[in-house]
Short mmCIF file of C-alpha atoms in Angstrom, two decimals:
data_model
loop_
_atom_site.label_atom_id
_atom_site.label_comp_id
_atom_site.label_asym_id
_atom_site.label_seq_id
_atom_site.Cartn_x
_atom_site.Cartn_y
_atom_site.Cartn_z
CA UNK P 1 1.23 -131.49 101.04
CA UNK P 2 -2.51 -131.04 101.58
CA UNK P 3 -5.09 -130.75 98.79
CA UNK P 4 -5.58 -127.08 99.73
CA UNK P 5 -1.93 -126.29 99.21
CA UNK P 6 -1.91 -128.11 95.95
CA UNK P 7 -4.87 -126.12 94.71
CA UNK P 8 -2.99 -122.92 95.58
CA UNK P 9 -0.32 -123.86 93.07
CA UNK P 10 -2.56 -125.31 90.36
CA UNK P 11 -1.87 -124.10 86.84
CA UNK P 12 -5.40 -122.46 86.68
CA UNK P 13 -4.85 -120.41 89.79
CA UNK P 14 -1.34 -119.45 88.70
CA UNK P 15 -2.59 -118.37 85.38
CA UNK P 16 -5.40 -116.31 86.99
CA UNK P 17 -2.84 -114.67 89.29
CA UNK P 18 -0.58 -113.86 86.33
CA UNK P 19 -3.39 -112.33 84.33
CA UNK P 20 -4.58 -110.33 87.35
CA UNK P 21 -1.23 -108.76 88.03
CA UNK P 22 0.09 -108.35 84.52
CA UNK P 23 -1.56 -104.98 83.69
CA UNK P 24 0.01 -103.27 86.62
CA UNK P 25 3.43 -104.98 86.26
CA UNK P 26 3.54 -103.97 82.50
CA UNK P 27 3.00 -100.41 83.50
CA UNK P 28 5.87 -100.40 86.00
CA UNK P 29 8.07 -102.12 83.32
CA UNK P 30 7.19 -99.43 80.77
CA UNK P 31 8.14 -96.70 83.32
CA UNK P 32 11.39 -98.59 84.00
CA UNK P 33 12.32 -98.81 80.27
CA UNK P 34 11.42 -95.18 79.65
CA UNK P 35 13.34 -93.92 82.59
CA UNK P 36 16.43 -95.97 81.91
CA UNK P 37 16.49 -94.77 78.29
CA UNK P 38 16.29 -91.13 79.58
CA UNK P 39 19.03 -91.62 82.21
CA UNK P 40 21.28 -93.51 79.65
CA UNK P 41 20.98 -90.81 76.93
CA UNK P 42 20.59 -87.48 79.00
CA UNK P 43 22.16 -88.39 82.40
CA UNK P 44 20.59 -88.26 85.79
CA UNK P 45 19.47 -90.81 88.44
CA UNK P 46 17.31 -93.61 86.94
CA UNK P 47 15.66 -94.34 90.25
CA UNK P 48 14.57 -90.65 90.77
CA UNK P 49 13.24 -90.52 87.22
CA UNK P 50 11.23 -93.74 87.84
CA UNK P 51 9.92 -92.37 91.05
CA UNK P 52 8.72 -89.15 89.55
CA UNK P 53 7.28 -90.78 86.49
CA UNK P 54 5.36 -93.26 88.64
CA UNK P 55 3.92 -90.42 90.69
CA UNK P 56 2.45 -88.73 87.59
CA UNK P 57 0.42 -91.97 87.12
CA UNK P 58 -0.93 -92.16 90.69
CA UNK P 59 -4.42 -92.43 89.35
CA UNK P 60 -3.62 -95.95 88.23
CA UNK P 61 -3.43 -96.99 91.93
CA UNK P 62 -6.97 -96.32 92.22
CA UNK P 63 -8.05 -98.32 89.22
CA UNK P 64 -8.83 -101.99 89.77
CA UNK P 65 -6.96 -103.47 86.62
CA UNK P 66 -3.55 -102.12 87.68
CA UNK P 67 -3.61 -102.22 91.49
CA UNK P 68 -2.73 -105.95 91.94
CA UNK P 69 0.29 -105.69 89.67
CA UNK P 70 1.47 -102.38 91.16
CA UNK P 71 1.26 -104.05 94.61
CA UNK P 72 3.14 -107.07 93.35
CA UNK P 73 5.89 -104.88 91.86
CA UNK P 74 6.30 -102.82 94.96
CA UNK P 75 6.61 -105.73 97.21
CA UNK P 76 7.74 -109.04 95.54
CA UNK P 77 9.81 -107.56 92.72
CA UNK P 78 11.44 -105.22 95.12
CA UNK P 79 12.55 -108.05 97.36
CA UNK P 80 13.87 -110.04 94.47
CA UNK P 81 15.96 -107.01 93.43
CA UNK P 82 17.38 -106.60 96.94
CA UNK P 83 18.16 -110.45 97.21
CA UNK P 84 20.12 -110.22 93.93
CA UNK P 85 22.37 -107.49 95.26
CA UNK P 86 24.22 -110.41 97.09
CA UNK P 87 26.16 -111.25 93.90
CA UNK P 88 28.04 -108.01 94.00
CA UNK P 89 29.74 -108.89 97.23
CA UNK P 90 32.43 -111.48 98.26
CA UNK P 91 33.80 -112.22 101.71
CA UNK P 92 37.30 -111.98 100.30
CA UNK P 93 36.85 -108.50 99.06
CA UNK P 94 35.60 -107.43 102.49
CA UNK P 95 38.57 -109.13 104.18
CA UNK P 96 41.09 -107.38 101.96
CA UNK P 97 40.09 -103.90 103.15
CA UNK P 98 41.51 -104.56 106.61
CA UNK P 99 40.17 -103.75 110.09
CA UNK P 100 40.28 -99.94 109.85
CA UNK P 101 37.81 -99.57 106.80
CA UNK P 102 35.52 -102.24 108.22
CA UNK P 103 35.54 -100.47 111.64
CA UNK P 104 34.74 -97.14 109.82
CA UNK P 105 31.83 -98.63 107.96
CA UNK P 106 30.34 -100.45 110.94
CA UNK P 107 30.49 -97.43 113.17
CA UNK P 108 29.24 -95.15 110.35
CA UNK P 109 26.20 -97.40 109.84
CA UNK P 110 25.40 -97.90 113.55
CA UNK P 111 25.92 -94.28 114.64
CA UNK P 112 24.04 -92.77 111.67
CA UNK P 113 21.01 -94.89 112.30
CA UNK P 114 21.09 -94.02 115.87
CA UNK P 115 21.73 -90.32 115.03
CA UNK P 116 18.60 -90.50 112.58
CA UNK P 117 16.35 -91.81 115.34
CA UNK P 118 17.47 -89.03 117.83
CA UNK P 119 17.22 -86.26 115.21
CA UNK P 120 13.77 -87.47 114.17
CA UNK P 121 12.62 -87.11 117.83
CA UNK P 122 14.14 -83.62 118.09
CA UNK P 123 12.23 -82.69 114.80
CA UNK P 124 8.99 -84.25 116.32
CA UNK P 125 8.97 -86.86 113.54
CA UNK P 126 8.01 -90.46 114.11
CA UNK P 127 10.74 -92.93 115.05
CA UNK P 128 10.13 -94.97 111.93
CA UNK P 129 11.08 -92.04 109.71
CA UNK P 130 14.42 -91.55 111.53
CA UNK P 131 15.34 -95.21 111.41
CA UNK P 132 14.38 -95.52 107.75
CA UNK P 133 16.29 -92.34 106.59
CA UNK P 134 19.22 -93.15 108.88
CA UNK P 135 19.53 -96.66 107.45
CA UNK P 136 19.25 -95.26 103.92
CA UNK P 137 21.88 -92.66 104.39
CA UNK P 138 24.15 -95.05 106.32
CA UNK P 139 24.06 -98.10 103.94
CA UNK P 140 23.17 -97.78 100.25
CA UNK P 141 20.67 -95.09 99.59
CA UNK P 142 17.44 -95.89 97.72
CA UNK P 143 18.24 -99.74 97.70
CA UNK P 144 18.51 -99.73 101.48
CA UNK P 145 15.35 -97.61 101.87
CA UNK P 146 13.43 -100.19 99.81
CA UNK P 147 14.82 -103.14 101.68
CA UNK P 148 14.38 -101.70 105.15
CA UNK P 149 10.77 -100.58 104.42
CA UNK P 150 9.93 -104.04 103.31
CA UNK P 151 10.44 -105.40 106.84
CA UNK P 152 8.75 -102.40 108.60
CA UNK P 153 5.11 -102.35 109.68
CA UNK P 154 2.79 -101.38 106.82
CA UNK P 155 0.73 -98.36 107.92
CA UNK P 156 -0.67 -95.14 106.59
CA UNK P 157 2.67 -93.47 106.67
CA UNK P 158 5.15 -96.19 105.74
CA UNK P 159 4.89 -95.82 101.92
CA UNK P 160 4.94 -92.04 102.11
CA UNK P 161 8.03 -92.23 104.29
CA UNK P 162 9.68 -94.63 101.77
CA UNK P 163 8.96 -92.23 98.87
CA UNK P 164 10.37 -89.23 100.78
CA UNK P 165 13.44 -91.14 101.70
CA UNK P 166 14.16 -92.47 98.14
CA UNK P 167 13.64 -89.09 96.59
CA UNK P 168 15.76 -87.42 99.27
CA UNK P 169 18.76 -89.66 99.41
CA UNK P 170 18.98 -90.03 95.65
CA UNK P 171 19.04 -86.26 95.31
CA UNK P 172 21.70 -85.75 98.11
CA UNK P 173 23.68 -88.75 96.58
CA UNK P 174 23.83 -86.96 93.22
CA UNK P 175 24.99 -83.67 94.88
CA UNK P 176 27.52 -85.62 96.86
CA UNK P 177 28.97 -87.22 93.71
CA UNK P 178 29.62 -83.63 92.46
CA UNK P 179 30.92 -81.91 95.60
CA UNK P 180 32.72 -84.64 97.53
CA UNK P 181 35.62 -85.06 94.94
CA UNK P 182 36.17 -81.34 95.58
CA UNK P 183 36.52 -81.96 99.32
CA UNK P 184 39.13 -84.73 98.65
CA UNK P 185 41.14 -82.15 96.64
CA UNK P 186 40.85 -79.45 99.34
CA UNK P 187 41.87 -81.93 102.14
CA UNK P 188 44.64 -83.53 100.09
CA UNK P 189 43.63 -87.08 100.77
CA UNK P 190 45.65 -89.91 99.27
CA UNK P 191 44.04 -92.24 96.68
CA UNK P 192 43.31 -94.87 99.44
CA UNK P 193 41.98 -92.29 101.94
CA UNK P 194 39.82 -90.67 99.08
CA UNK P 195 38.35 -94.10 98.24
CA UNK P 196 37.50 -94.77 101.87
CA UNK P 197 35.96 -91.42 102.18
CA UNK P 198 33.70 -91.56 98.99
CA UNK P 199 32.85 -95.08 99.56
CA UNK P 200 31.96 -94.57 103.24
CA UNK P 201 29.80 -91.35 102.73
CA UNK P 202 28.09 -91.26 99.34
CA UNK P 203 24.70 -92.96 99.46
CA UNK P 204 24.21 -94.92 96.15
CA UNK P 205 26.60 -97.37 94.57
CA UNK P 206 26.43 -95.73 91.07
CA UNK P 207 27.29 -92.37 92.43
CA UNK P 208 30.24 -93.79 94.45
CA UNK P 209 31.67 -95.42 91.30
CA UNK P 210 31.32 -92.21 89.33
CA UNK P 211 32.96 -90.06 92.05
CA UNK P 212 35.71 -92.55 92.63
CA UNK P 213 36.88 -93.07 89.22
CA UNK P 214 36.61 -89.39 88.51
CA UNK P 215 39.67 -89.04 90.74
CA UNK P 216 41.75 -92.13 89.81
CA UNK P 217 41.64 -95.89 89.15
CA UNK P 218 42.97 -96.70 92.71
CA UNK P 219 40.42 -94.37 94.32
CA UNK P 220 37.65 -95.99 92.26
CA UNK P 221 38.61 -99.39 93.13
CA UNK P 222 38.86 -98.62 96.87
CA UNK P 223 35.70 -96.67 96.99
CA UNK P 224 33.68 -99.45 95.23
CA UNK P 225 34.93 -102.04 97.74
CA UNK P 226 34.14 -99.83 100.79
CA UNK P 227 30.65 -99.11 99.27
CA UNK P 228 30.02 -102.81 98.87
CA UNK P 229 31.03 -103.44 102.35
CA UNK P 230 28.27 -100.89 103.25
CA UNK P 231 25.80 -102.77 101.20
CA UNK P 232 26.77 -105.90 103.09
CA UNK P 233 25.79 -104.13 106.27
CA UNK P 234 22.21 -104.36 104.86
CA UNK P 235 22.07 -107.90 106.34
CA UNK P 236 22.56 -107.07 110.11
CA UNK P 237 20.52 -103.80 109.64
CA UNK P 238 17.51 -105.73 108.20
CA UNK P 239 17.93 -108.21 111.05
CA UNK P 240 17.74 -105.47 113.72
CA UNK P 241 14.89 -103.82 112.06
CA UNK P 242 12.98 -107.22 111.96
CA UNK P 243 13.61 -107.44 115.73
CA UNK P 244 12.65 -103.91 116.43
CA UNK P 245 9.33 -104.27 114.52
CA UNK P 246 8.64 -107.88 115.17
CA UNK P 247 5.69 -107.19 117.73
CA UNK P 248 4.05 -104.48 115.36
CA UNK P 249 4.27 -106.80 112.47
CA UNK P 250 2.65 -109.68 114.47
CA UNK P 251 -0.11 -107.34 115.53
CA UNK P 252 -0.43 -106.27 111.90
CA UNK P 253 -0.77 -109.92 110.81
CA UNK P 254 -3.00 -111.06 113.48
CA UNK P 255 -2.21 -114.61 114.55
CA UNK P 256 0.17 -115.15 111.61
CA UNK P 257 3.65 -115.87 112.73
CA UNK P 258 6.25 -113.43 111.43
CA UNK P 259 9.66 -115.00 110.37
CA UNK P 260 12.65 -113.59 112.01
CA UNK P 261 14.52 -113.69 108.76
CA UNK P 262 12.76 -112.75 105.54
CA UNK P 263 13.35 -115.02 102.58
CA UNK P 264 14.86 -112.18 100.52
CA UNK P 265 17.52 -111.57 103.16
CA UNK P 266 18.36 -115.30 103.33
CA UNK P 267 18.73 -115.36 99.57
CA UNK P 268 20.99 -112.30 99.85
CA UNK P 269 23.30 -114.02 102.29
CA UNK P 270 23.35 -117.27 100.23
CA UNK P 271 24.32 -115.36 97.10
CA UNK P 272 27.13 -113.58 98.92
CA UNK P 273 28.49 -117.01 100.16
CA UNK P 274 28.17 -118.78 96.77
CA UNK P 275 29.76 -115.81 95.10
CA UNK P 276 32.56 -115.86 97.59
CA UNK P 277 33.24 -119.53 96.81
CA UNK P 278 33.58 -118.66 93.13
CA UNK P 279 30.74 -120.78 91.98
CA UNK P 280 29.05 -118.05 90.09
CA UNK P 281 30.56 -117.24 86.63
CA UNK P 282 31.37 -113.55 85.95
CA UNK P 283 28.72 -113.62 83.17
CA UNK P 284 26.16 -114.66 85.53
CA UNK P 285 27.20 -112.20 88.13
CA UNK P 286 26.77 -109.39 85.53
CA UNK P 287 23.49 -110.77 84.50
CA UNK P 288 22.15 -110.99 88.12
CA UNK P 289 23.41 -107.47 88.79
CA UNK P 290 21.53 -106.00 85.88
CA UNK P 291 18.43 -107.93 86.79
CA UNK P 292 18.69 -106.59 90.30
CA UNK P 293 18.98 -102.97 88.87
CA UNK P 294 15.86 -103.66 86.69
CA UNK P 295 13.88 -105.06 89.56
CA UNK P 296 14.75 -102.01 91.85
CA UNK P 297 13.62 -99.63 89.00
CA UNK P 298 10.46 -101.41 88.41
CA UNK P 299 9.74 -101.47 92.17
CA UNK P 300 10.41 -97.77 92.67
CA UNK P 301 8.09 -97.04 89.73
CA UNK P 302 5.44 -98.92 91.61
CA UNK P 303 5.92 -97.08 94.72
CA UNK P 304 5.72 -93.89 92.78
CA UNK P 305 2.37 -94.87 91.35
CA UNK P 306 1.17 -95.64 94.92
CA UNK P 307 2.00 -92.14 96.11
CA UNK P 308 0.46 -88.79 95.34
CA UNK P 309 2.03 -85.27 95.45
CA UNK P 310 -0.74 -84.20 97.76
CA UNK P 311 0.20 -86.81 100.35
CA UNK P 312 3.87 -85.80 100.04
CA UNK P 313 2.98 -82.08 100.59
CA UNK P 314 1.64 -83.01 104.00
CA UNK P 315 5.11 -84.15 105.19
CA UNK P 316 6.67 -80.70 105.06
CA UNK P 317 10.36 -79.66 105.31
CA UNK P 318 11.35 -81.64 108.32
CA UNK P 319 12.24 -84.85 106.58
CA UNK P 320 14.58 -82.94 104.20
CA UNK P 321 16.29 -81.24 107.34
CA UNK P 322 16.59 -84.73 108.85
CA UNK P 323 18.32 -86.44 105.77
CA UNK P 324 20.70 -83.45 105.22
CA UNK P 325 21.65 -83.74 108.92
CA UNK P 326 22.22 -87.42 108.75
CA UNK P 327 24.32 -86.91 105.53
CA UNK P 328 26.54 -84.34 107.26
CA UNK P 329 26.95 -86.47 110.38
CA UNK P 330 28.12 -89.37 108.22
CA UNK P 331 30.50 -87.14 106.39
CA UNK P 332 32.10 -85.74 109.52
CA UNK P 333 32.20 -89.19 111.21
CA UNK P 334 34.16 -90.79 108.26
CA UNK P 335 36.57 -87.74 108.16
CA UNK P 336 37.27 -88.05 111.80
CA UNK P 337 38.23 -91.69 111.26
CA UNK P 338 40.44 -90.76 108.37
CA UNK P 339 42.05 -87.76 110.06
CA UNK P 340 42.82 -89.77 113.35
CA UNK P 341 44.42 -92.63 111.31
CA UNK P 342 41.82 -95.24 112.37
CA UNK P 343 41.24 -96.34 108.80
CA UNK P 344 44.92 -97.52 108.70
CA UNK P 345 44.47 -100.15 111.47
#
């Protein structure tokens, strides 16, 4: 290691970086604590609360003391939270679902992302918005939006698109948690079919769990496994996004080489493998899962701080139509798989 590299990691430099970022990070942590308390005691989606609280403090993003910590939270802490999602998945759980549910999830993710890109073009929105919203709706809501945006080129609209996507899918996921169990009753789906339907269509993990166990224990178990399979699709999705945006990210970084696999994605895969081998004790899994949740709440608070209501107003109603259309497309696609018996393969 060269003397320059050693100096980068010297105690003095690390302490200076820590002190430089701490004010902004503490603000984001404070928002996370407040919104978690509100969600736990009064109900509602924590991520959406964190986003809205952060947006009310947008002025902090223009103030020198907090800017570095907010940037650190929106980027580094975000990637740590996504990486830790790997402890929630095991290869054995995915294999137990059988071919049918796996095929349903893979087709649902691929077709919904493609539909988002096409629909965005029809609405005269940029392709990035269609891909981001499609991936968010298809995979795991706000978490997917944050993970996918982390490997997309950073430009004037990227953060605004991310905020719109997080707010939209969180709201739609909450509505789905309430309405989709009613659809299950109307269609007379079995517990297994209901679990595949809920796990394959509702955006966020928490809402899937709530809707599934609202019906029955078996439905809740199946819906959770199917949802975690969708979370696992985050790996190939991020890889595809890295390939699609590789040239743009290289141009953005000048001569700096852009890695094909981001470190947080590698960590995600490693944690899935280690957890599948049974090397992570259940207590540690619970701890990492909770840490992941906190990291994502802190990151979305930071993204909220970086975004203003005025900038969101410029976007208009088209992104809302886009996300609603993607949600309905995924809903109908999964129902087709269930009604045709493909989920029983």
